[in-house]
Amino acid sequence: VVFDDGSKTAVLLDDNYNTTMDVSGKTLYVMNTLNVAGVYLIWDRPVGDYTITVGDLRDTCDEWVDRKICGTEIIHQYVDLRYQGKWIAIRMPEDAVLCDVYFLDFGELPEWVQVWQEPYETADMLFIPTHADDELLFFGGAIPTYAGELGYKVQIAYMTNHWKERYRPHELLNGLWTCGETAYPVIGPFTDIYSDSLAHAKTLYDEEEVIGFMVELIRRFKPYVILGHDIN
């Protein structure tokens, strides 16, 4: 596993979300001697378009036999390669920070590999937690029951985001995946700021913008049931 510019790859192979690497514009080459069937990328935050290519000669573009174009909001992303070649090249997007990368063999994927689907077009239930972990602390067993056990289309939409706290977005996804959720959550545009009362919260956020965000969610997912926080 080598970068085209000679950069060290150790921090990407340490199974630690807190160690990251700026990979903007780099190409990561993997000599495919282990029958790699898929690549699991843990991004620090959403990235733009990038390419994963499989070929027989590392430095001769004419020899590439497959190319996949990928661009997504999903920061835990599994890419099924499907084809075999002697080399795999991951051409990283601009302004990209990567936490970890895993190379998976053929066969059943390990349970810790999260194969997220895009958010539902319409949902049976829409859960609107204020921020990450509220859906687990305050909504009880609702997500594992309705999403995990009963298989309803349960869409999670967080009002706030945690991009300033490196580990929290990964913790958020790990919790949802453990509960049986497979549709990627909506991450709201509002930065998470601590507040101990509704009156104080209204001084931190524009109430009309928050209402607009909620209306947009309802119109987008058209849920039969909405679950949110009690005002108290």
PDB file of C-alpha atoms in Angstrom:
ATOM      1  CA  VAL A   1       0.000   0.000   0.000  1.00  0.00           C
ATOM      2  CA  VAL A   2       1.804   3.117  -1.221  1.00  0.00           C
ATOM      3  CA  PHE A   3       1.061   6.727  -2.161  1.00  0.00           C
ATOM      4  CA  ASP A   4       2.288   8.166  -5.428  1.00  0.00           C
ATOM      5  CA  ASP A   5       4.227  10.871  -3.550  1.00  0.00           C
ATOM      6  CA  GLY A   6       5.799   8.484  -1.038  1.00  0.00           C
ATOM      7  CA  SER A   7       3.631   9.590   1.920  1.00  0.00           C
ATOM      8  CA  LYS A   8       3.475   7.122   4.824  1.00  0.00           C
ATOM      9  CA  THR A   9       0.242   5.120   5.112  1.00  0.00           C
ATOM     10  CA  ALA A  10       0.475   3.976   8.752  1.00  0.00           C
ATOM     11  CA  VAL A  11      -2.239   6.332  10.087  1.00  0.00           C
ATOM     12  CA  LEU A  12      -4.712   4.946   7.534  1.00  0.00           C
ATOM     13  CA  LEU A  13      -4.142   1.366   8.690  1.00  0.00           C
ATOM     14  CA  ASP A  14      -4.292   1.831  12.470  1.00  0.00           C
ATOM     15  CA  ASP A  15      -8.052   1.322  12.965  1.00  0.00           C
ATOM     16  CA  ASN A  16      -8.333   4.681  14.726  1.00  0.00           C
ATOM     17  CA  TYR A  17     -10.778   7.425  13.694  1.00  0.00           C
ATOM     18  CA  ASN A  18      -8.805  10.041  15.615  1.00  0.00           C
ATOM     19  CA  THR A  19      -5.704   9.739  13.456  1.00  0.00           C
ATOM     20  CA  THR A  20      -6.260  11.307  10.054  1.00  0.00           C
ATOM     21  CA  MET A  21      -4.375  12.224   6.915  1.00  0.00           C
ATOM     22  CA  ASP A  22      -4.861  14.957   4.343  1.00  0.00           C
ATOM     23  CA  VAL A  23      -5.021  12.944   1.119  1.00  0.00           C
ATOM     24  CA  SER A  24      -6.143  15.747  -1.181  1.00  0.00           C
ATOM     25  CA  GLY A  25      -5.181  14.938  -4.766  1.00  0.00           C
ATOM     26  CA  LYS A  26      -3.024  11.932  -3.845  1.00  0.00           C
ATOM     27  CA  THR A  27      -3.240   8.481  -5.437  1.00  0.00           C
ATOM     28  CA  LEU A  28      -3.099   5.415  -3.197  1.00  0.00           C
ATOM     29  CA  TYR A  29      -1.823   2.283  -4.947  1.00  0.00           C
ATOM     30  CA  VAL A  30      -2.538  -1.203  -3.617  1.00  0.00           C
ATOM     31  CA  MET A  31      -0.838  -4.263  -5.062  1.00  0.00           C
ATOM     32  CA  ASN A  32      -3.695  -6.737  -5.278  1.00  0.00           C
ATOM     33  CA  THR A  33      -2.128  -9.961  -4.047  1.00  0.00           C
ATOM     34  CA  LEU A  34      -4.870 -10.695  -1.494  1.00  0.00           C
ATOM     35  CA  ASN A  35      -7.915 -10.980  -3.790  1.00  0.00           C
ATOM     36  CA  VAL A  36      -9.347  -7.624  -2.734  1.00  0.00           C
ATOM     37  CA  ALA A  37     -13.096  -7.604  -3.411  1.00  0.00           C
ATOM     38  CA  GLY A  38     -13.960  -4.275  -1.821  1.00  0.00           C
ATOM     39  CA  VAL A  39     -12.569  -1.144  -0.200  1.00  0.00           C
ATOM     40  CA  TYR A  40     -13.977   0.372   2.990  1.00  0.00           C
ATOM     41  CA  LEU A  41     -13.100   4.051   3.387  1.00  0.00           C
ATOM     42  CA  ILE A  42     -13.602   6.047   6.579  1.00  0.00           C
ATOM     43  CA  TRP A  43     -13.602   9.742   5.659  1.00  0.00           C
ATOM     44  CA  ASP A  44     -13.275  12.550   8.188  1.00  0.00           C
ATOM     45  CA  ARG A  45     -16.193  14.381   6.507  1.00  0.00           C
ATOM     46  CA  PRO A  46     -18.108  14.241   3.205  1.00  0.00           C
ATOM     47  CA  VAL A  47     -15.991  14.375   0.056  1.00  0.00           C
ATOM     48  CA  GLY A  48     -16.443  15.148  -3.614  1.00  0.00           C
ATOM     49  CA  ASP A  49     -15.999  12.873  -6.619  1.00  0.00           C
ATOM     50  CA  TYR A  50     -13.082  10.455  -6.695  1.00  0.00           C
ATOM     51  CA  THR A  51     -12.107   7.343  -8.617  1.00  0.00           C
ATOM     52  CA  ILE A  52     -11.223   3.772  -7.729  1.00  0.00           C
ATOM     53  CA  THR A  53      -9.554   1.959 -10.592  1.00  0.00           C
ATOM     54  CA  VAL A  54      -8.416  -1.614 -11.103  1.00  0.00           C
ATOM     55  CA  GLY A  55      -5.701  -2.440 -13.627  1.00  0.00           C
ATOM     56  CA  ASP A  56      -2.801  -4.718 -14.500  1.00  0.00           C
ATOM     57  CA  LEU A  57       0.048  -2.205 -14.665  1.00  0.00           C
ATOM     58  CA  ARG A  58       0.480   0.444 -11.980  1.00  0.00           C
ATOM     59  CA  ASP A  59       1.760   3.366 -14.065  1.00  0.00           C
ATOM     60  CA  THR A  60       0.238   2.730 -17.501  1.00  0.00           C
ATOM     61  CA  CYS A  61      -3.243   4.220 -17.743  1.00  0.00           C
ATOM     62  CA  ASP A  62      -3.933   2.363 -20.988  1.00  0.00           C
ATOM     63  CA  GLU A  63      -3.878  -0.904 -19.068  1.00  0.00           C
ATOM     64  CA  TRP A  64      -6.672  -0.008 -16.627  1.00  0.00           C
ATOM     65  CA  VAL A  65      -9.581  -2.416 -17.062  1.00  0.00           C
ATOM     66  CA  ASP A  66     -12.149  -0.849 -14.730  1.00  0.00           C
ATOM     67  CA  ARG A  67     -12.939   2.551 -13.282  1.00  0.00           C
ATOM     68  CA  LYS A  68     -15.583   3.532 -10.752  1.00  0.00           C
ATOM     69  CA  ILE A  69     -16.605   7.134 -10.189  1.00  0.00           C
ATOM     70  CA  CYS A  70     -17.802   7.793  -6.653  1.00  0.00           C
ATOM     71  CA  GLY A  71     -18.993  10.911  -4.861  1.00  0.00           C
ATOM     72  CA  THR A  72     -21.076  10.923  -1.708  1.00  0.00           C
ATOM     73  CA  GLU A  73     -22.058  12.423   1.641  1.00  0.00           C
ATOM     74  CA  ILE A  74     -21.446   8.991   3.221  1.00  0.00           C
ATOM     75  CA  ILE A  75     -18.303   9.075   5.356  1.00  0.00           C
ATOM     76  CA  HIS A  76     -18.291   5.313   6.087  1.00  0.00           C
ATOM     77  CA  GLN A  77     -18.274   4.059   2.518  1.00  0.00           C
ATOM     78  CA  TYR A  78     -17.915   0.524   1.218  1.00  0.00           C
ATOM     79  CA  VAL A  79     -17.104   0.192  -2.499  1.00  0.00           C
ATOM     80  CA  ASP A  80     -17.612  -3.197  -4.154  1.00  0.00           C
ATOM     81  CA  LEU A  81     -14.875  -3.544  -6.780  1.00  0.00           C
ATOM     82  CA  ARG A  82     -16.340  -6.615  -8.554  1.00  0.00           C
ATOM     83  CA  TYR A  83     -13.407  -6.885 -10.959  1.00  0.00           C
ATOM     84  CA  GLN A  84      -9.872  -8.187 -10.461  1.00  0.00           C
ATOM     85  CA  GLY A  85      -6.568  -6.627 -11.437  1.00  0.00           C
ATOM     86  CA  LYS A  86      -2.986  -6.633 -10.188  1.00  0.00           C
ATOM     87  CA  TRP A  87      -3.232  -3.045  -8.948  1.00  0.00           C
ATOM     88  CA  ILE A  88      -5.909  -0.912  -7.316  1.00  0.00           C
ATOM     89  CA  ALA A  89      -5.567   2.865  -7.508  1.00  0.00           C
ATOM     90  CA  ILE A  90      -7.637   5.215  -5.374  1.00  0.00           C
ATOM     91  CA  ARG A  91      -7.368   8.732  -6.764  1.00  0.00           C
ATOM     92  CA  MET A  92      -8.400  10.903  -3.839  1.00  0.00           C
ATOM     93  CA  PRO A  93     -10.647  13.961  -4.185  1.00  0.00           C
ATOM     94  CA  GLU A  94      -9.519  17.484  -3.459  1.00  0.00           C
ATOM     95  CA  ASP A  95      -9.820  18.761   0.134  1.00  0.00           C
ATOM     96  CA  ALA A  96     -10.199  15.201   1.442  1.00  0.00           C
ATOM     97  CA  VAL A  97      -9.175  13.940   4.876  1.00  0.00           C
ATOM     98  CA  LEU A  98      -9.136  10.172   5.407  1.00  0.00           C
ATOM     99  CA  CYS A  99      -9.208   8.356   8.751  1.00  0.00           C
ATOM    100  CA  ASP A 100      -8.845   4.700   7.779  1.00  0.00           C
ATOM    101  CA  VAL A 101      -8.958   2.388   4.792  1.00  0.00           C
ATOM    102  CA  TYR A 102      -9.670  -1.353   4.781  1.00  0.00           C
ATOM    103  CA  PHE A 103      -9.341  -3.911   1.991  1.00  0.00           C
ATOM    104  CA  LEU A 104     -11.864  -6.746   2.095  1.00  0.00           C
ATOM    105  CA  ASP A 105     -11.637 -10.257   0.663  1.00  0.00           C
ATOM    106  CA  PHE A 106     -14.428 -12.091  -1.137  1.00  0.00           C
ATOM    107  CA  GLY A 107     -17.163 -13.708   0.935  1.00  0.00           C
ATOM    108  CA  GLU A 108     -19.463 -12.408   3.630  1.00  0.00           C
ATOM    109  CA  LEU A 109     -18.566  -8.961   4.908  1.00  0.00           C
ATOM    110  CA  PRO A 110     -17.691  -8.543   8.601  1.00  0.00           C
ATOM    111  CA  GLU A 111     -20.472  -7.052  10.725  1.00  0.00           C
ATOM    112  CA  TRP A 112     -18.414  -3.896  11.366  1.00  0.00           C
ATOM    113  CA  VAL A 113     -18.415  -2.973   7.673  1.00  0.00           C
ATOM    114  CA  GLN A 114     -21.299  -0.532   7.188  1.00  0.00           C
ATOM    115  CA  VAL A 115     -22.879  -0.682   3.737  1.00  0.00           C
ATOM    116  CA  TRP A 116     -25.019   2.457   3.871  1.00  0.00           C
ATOM    117  CA  GLN A 117     -27.820   3.152   1.424  1.00  0.00           C
ATOM    118  CA  GLU A 118     -28.860   6.636   0.384  1.00  0.00           C
ATOM    119  CA  PRO A 119     -31.621   8.249   2.510  1.00  0.00           C
ATOM    120  CA  TYR A 120     -35.118   6.999   1.702  1.00  0.00           C
ATOM    121  CA  GLU A 121     -37.194   8.851  -0.863  1.00  0.00           C
ATOM    122  CA  THR A 122     -40.220   8.384   1.390  1.00  0.00           C
ATOM    123  CA  ALA A 123     -40.228   7.014   4.932  1.00  0.00           C
ATOM    124  CA  ASP A 124     -42.652   5.224   7.225  1.00  0.00           C
ATOM    125  CA  MET A 125     -41.164   7.010  10.226  1.00  0.00           C
ATOM    126  CA  LEU A 126     -39.048  10.156  10.566  1.00  0.00           C
ATOM    127  CA  PHE A 127     -36.965  10.559  13.715  1.00  0.00           C
ATOM    128  CA  ILE A 128     -35.656  14.071  14.435  1.00  0.00           C
ATOM    129  CA  PRO A 129     -33.088  14.022  17.268  1.00  0.00           C
ATOM    130  CA  THR A 130     -31.559  17.360  18.192  1.00  0.00           C
ATOM    131  CA  HIS A 131     -28.013  15.974  18.094  1.00  0.00           C
ATOM    132  CA  ALA A 132     -26.075  12.729  18.035  1.00  0.00           C
ATOM    133  CA  ASP A 133     -26.845  10.218  20.835  1.00  0.00           C
ATOM    134  CA  ASP A 134     -30.281  11.739  21.582  1.00  0.00           C
ATOM    135  CA  GLU A 135     -31.830   9.079  19.348  1.00  0.00           C
ATOM    136  CA  LEU A 136     -30.386   6.393  21.608  1.00  0.00           C
ATOM    137  CA  LEU A 137     -30.751   8.087  24.997  1.00  0.00           C
ATOM    138  CA  PHE A 138     -34.250   9.567  24.699  1.00  0.00           C
ATOM    139  CA  PHE A 139     -36.038   7.497  22.040  1.00  0.00           C
ATOM    140  CA  GLY A 140     -35.494   4.208  23.849  1.00  0.00           C
ATOM    141  CA  GLY A 141     -35.767   1.074  21.734  1.00  0.00           C
ATOM    142  CA  ALA A 142     -37.689   2.714  18.901  1.00  0.00           C
ATOM    143  CA  ILE A 143     -34.938   2.494  16.257  1.00  0.00           C
ATOM    144  CA  PRO A 144     -33.876  -1.121  16.902  1.00  0.00           C
ATOM    145  CA  THR A 145     -37.540  -2.131  17.110  1.00  0.00           C
ATOM    146  CA  TYR A 146     -38.940  -0.433  14.022  1.00  0.00           C
ATOM    147  CA  ALA A 147     -35.845  -0.333  11.799  1.00  0.00           C
ATOM    148  CA  GLY A 148     -33.890  -3.360  13.011  1.00  0.00           C
ATOM    149  CA  GLU A 149     -36.594  -5.884  13.946  1.00  0.00           C
ATOM    150  CA  LEU A 150     -39.704  -4.866  12.001  1.00  0.00           C
ATOM    151  CA  GLY A 151     -37.959  -3.522   8.906  1.00  0.00           C
ATOM    152  CA  TYR A 152     -39.884  -0.260   8.572  1.00  0.00           C
ATOM    153  CA  LYS A 153     -38.375   2.553   6.533  1.00  0.00           C
ATOM    154  CA  VAL A 154     -37.051   4.633   9.421  1.00  0.00           C
ATOM    155  CA  GLN A 155     -35.241   7.826   8.426  1.00  0.00           C
ATOM    156  CA  ILE A 156     -33.071   9.658  10.949  1.00  0.00           C
ATOM    157  CA  ALA A 157     -32.535  13.412  10.514  1.00  0.00           C
ATOM    158  CA  TYR A 158     -30.354  15.282  13.006  1.00  0.00           C
ATOM    159  CA  MET A 159     -30.949  18.985  13.502  1.00  0.00           C
ATOM    160  CA  THR A 160     -27.313  19.708  14.422  1.00  0.00           C
ATOM    161  CA  ASN A 161     -23.959  18.461  13.186  1.00  0.00           C
ATOM    162  CA  HIS A 162     -20.713  17.597  14.956  1.00  0.00           C
ATOM    163  CA  TRP A 163     -18.056  18.311  12.343  1.00  0.00           C
ATOM    164  CA  LYS A 164     -16.039  20.246  14.953  1.00  0.00           C
ATOM    165  CA  GLU A 165     -15.789  17.115  17.131  1.00  0.00           C
ATOM    166  CA  ARG A 166     -13.805  14.577  15.132  1.00  0.00           C
ATOM    167  CA  TYR A 167     -15.068  11.365  16.728  1.00  0.00           C
ATOM    168  CA  ARG A 168     -18.763  12.211  17.053  1.00  0.00           C
ATOM    169  CA  PRO A 169     -19.894  11.667  13.424  1.00  0.00           C
ATOM    170  CA  HIS A 170     -18.350   8.178  13.489  1.00  0.00           C
ATOM    171  CA  GLU A 171     -19.915   7.434  16.859  1.00  0.00           C
ATOM    172  CA  LEU A 172     -23.269   8.554  15.396  1.00  0.00           C
ATOM    173  CA  LEU A 173     -23.029   6.126  12.459  1.00  0.00           C
ATOM    174  CA  ASN A 174     -21.807   3.249  14.618  1.00  0.00           C
ATOM    175  CA  GLY A 175     -24.778   3.663  16.937  1.00  0.00           C
ATOM    176  CA  LEU A 176     -27.339   3.727  14.128  1.00  0.00           C
ATOM    177  CA  TRP A 177     -25.767   0.725  12.382  1.00  0.00           C
ATOM    178  CA  THR A 178     -25.820  -1.259  15.629  1.00  0.00           C
ATOM    179  CA  CYS A 179     -29.557  -0.482  15.941  1.00  0.00           C
ATOM    180  CA  GLY A 180     -30.274  -1.923  12.485  1.00  0.00           C
ATOM    181  CA  GLU A 181     -30.492   1.330  10.527  1.00  0.00           C
ATOM    182  CA  THR A 182     -29.190   1.131   6.937  1.00  0.00           C
ATOM    183  CA  ALA A 183     -30.507   4.365   5.347  1.00  0.00           C
ATOM    184  CA  TYR A 184     -27.897   7.093   5.735  1.00  0.00           C
ATOM    185  CA  PRO A 185     -29.012   9.855   8.113  1.00  0.00           C
ATOM    186  CA  VAL A 186     -29.593  13.474   7.206  1.00  0.00           C
ATOM    187  CA  ILE A 187     -27.097  15.691   9.018  1.00  0.00           C
ATOM    188  CA  GLY A 188     -28.518  19.139   9.697  1.00  0.00           C
ATOM    189  CA  PRO A 189     -26.850  22.471   8.910  1.00  0.00           C
ATOM    190  CA  PHE A 190     -26.826  23.758  12.491  1.00  0.00           C
ATOM    191  CA  THR A 191     -23.665  23.506  14.624  1.00  0.00           C
ATOM    192  CA  ASP A 192     -24.184  21.721  17.938  1.00  0.00           C
ATOM    193  CA  ILE A 193     -24.108  24.252  20.814  1.00  0.00           C
ATOM    194  CA  TYR A 194     -24.995  23.378  24.396  1.00  0.00           C
ATOM    195  CA  SER A 195     -28.184  24.905  25.798  1.00  0.00           C
ATOM    196  CA  ASP A 196     -30.084  24.184  28.997  1.00  0.00           C
ATOM    197  CA  SER A 197     -33.431  25.737  28.048  1.00  0.00           C
ATOM    198  CA  LEU A 198     -35.674  26.422  25.070  1.00  0.00           C
ATOM    199  CA  ALA A 199     -35.469  30.167  25.709  1.00  0.00           C
ATOM    200  CA  HIS A 200     -31.680  30.048  25.591  1.00  0.00           C
ATOM    201  CA  ALA A 201     -31.697  27.871  22.484  1.00  0.00           C
ATOM    202  CA  LYS A 202     -33.773  30.482  20.666  1.00  0.00           C
ATOM    203  CA  THR A 203     -30.936  32.956  21.222  1.00  0.00           C
ATOM    204  CA  LEU A 204     -28.484  30.566  19.554  1.00  0.00           C
ATOM    205  CA  TYR A 205     -30.487  29.521  16.490  1.00  0.00           C
ATOM    206  CA  ASP A 206     -32.767  31.349  14.079  1.00  0.00           C
ATOM    207  CA  GLU A 207     -36.220  29.933  14.803  1.00  0.00           C
ATOM    208  CA  GLU A 208     -37.456  30.493  11.240  1.00  0.00           C
ATOM    209  CA  GLU A 209     -34.460  28.629   9.816  1.00  0.00           C
ATOM    210  CA  VAL A 210     -35.078  25.707  12.157  1.00  0.00           C
ATOM    211  CA  ILE A 211     -38.771  25.590  11.233  1.00  0.00           C
ATOM    212  CA  GLY A 212     -37.818  25.742   7.558  1.00  0.00           C
ATOM    213  CA  PHE A 213     -35.479  22.782   7.998  1.00  0.00           C
ATOM    214  CA  MET A 214     -38.224  20.757   9.698  1.00  0.00           C
ATOM    215  CA  VAL A 215     -40.780  21.593   7.001  1.00  0.00           C
ATOM    216  CA  GLU A 216     -38.293  20.562   4.327  1.00  0.00           C
ATOM    217  CA  LEU A 217     -37.785  17.188   6.042  1.00  0.00           C
ATOM    218  CA  ILE A 218     -41.525  16.517   6.266  1.00  0.00           C
ATOM    219  CA  ARG A 219     -42.130  17.433   2.631  1.00  0.00           C
ATOM    220  CA  ARG A 220     -39.153  15.380   1.497  1.00  0.00           C
ATOM    221  CA  PHE A 221     -39.847  12.123   3.345  1.00  0.00           C
ATOM    222  CA  LYS A 222     -43.666  12.315   3.729  1.00  0.00           C
ATOM    223  CA  PRO A 223     -43.623  10.107   6.851  1.00  0.00           C
ATOM    224  CA  TYR A 224     -46.645   8.507   8.487  1.00  0.00           C
ATOM    225  CA  VAL A 225     -45.093   9.044  11.928  1.00  0.00           C
ATOM    226  CA  ILE A 226     -42.686  11.709  13.231  1.00  0.00           C
ATOM    227  CA  LEU A 227     -40.801  11.184  16.472  1.00  0.00           C
ATOM    228  CA  GLY A 228     -39.128  14.168  18.153  1.00  0.00           C
ATOM    229  CA  HIS A 229     -38.338  15.549  21.578  1.00  0.00           C
ATOM    230  CA  ASP A 230     -40.869  16.499  24.196  1.00  0.00           C
ATOM    231  CA  ILE A 231     -40.788  20.243  24.807  1.00  0.00           C
ATOM    232  CA  ASN A 232     -39.940  19.611  28.469  1.00  0.00           C
TER     233      ASN A 232
END
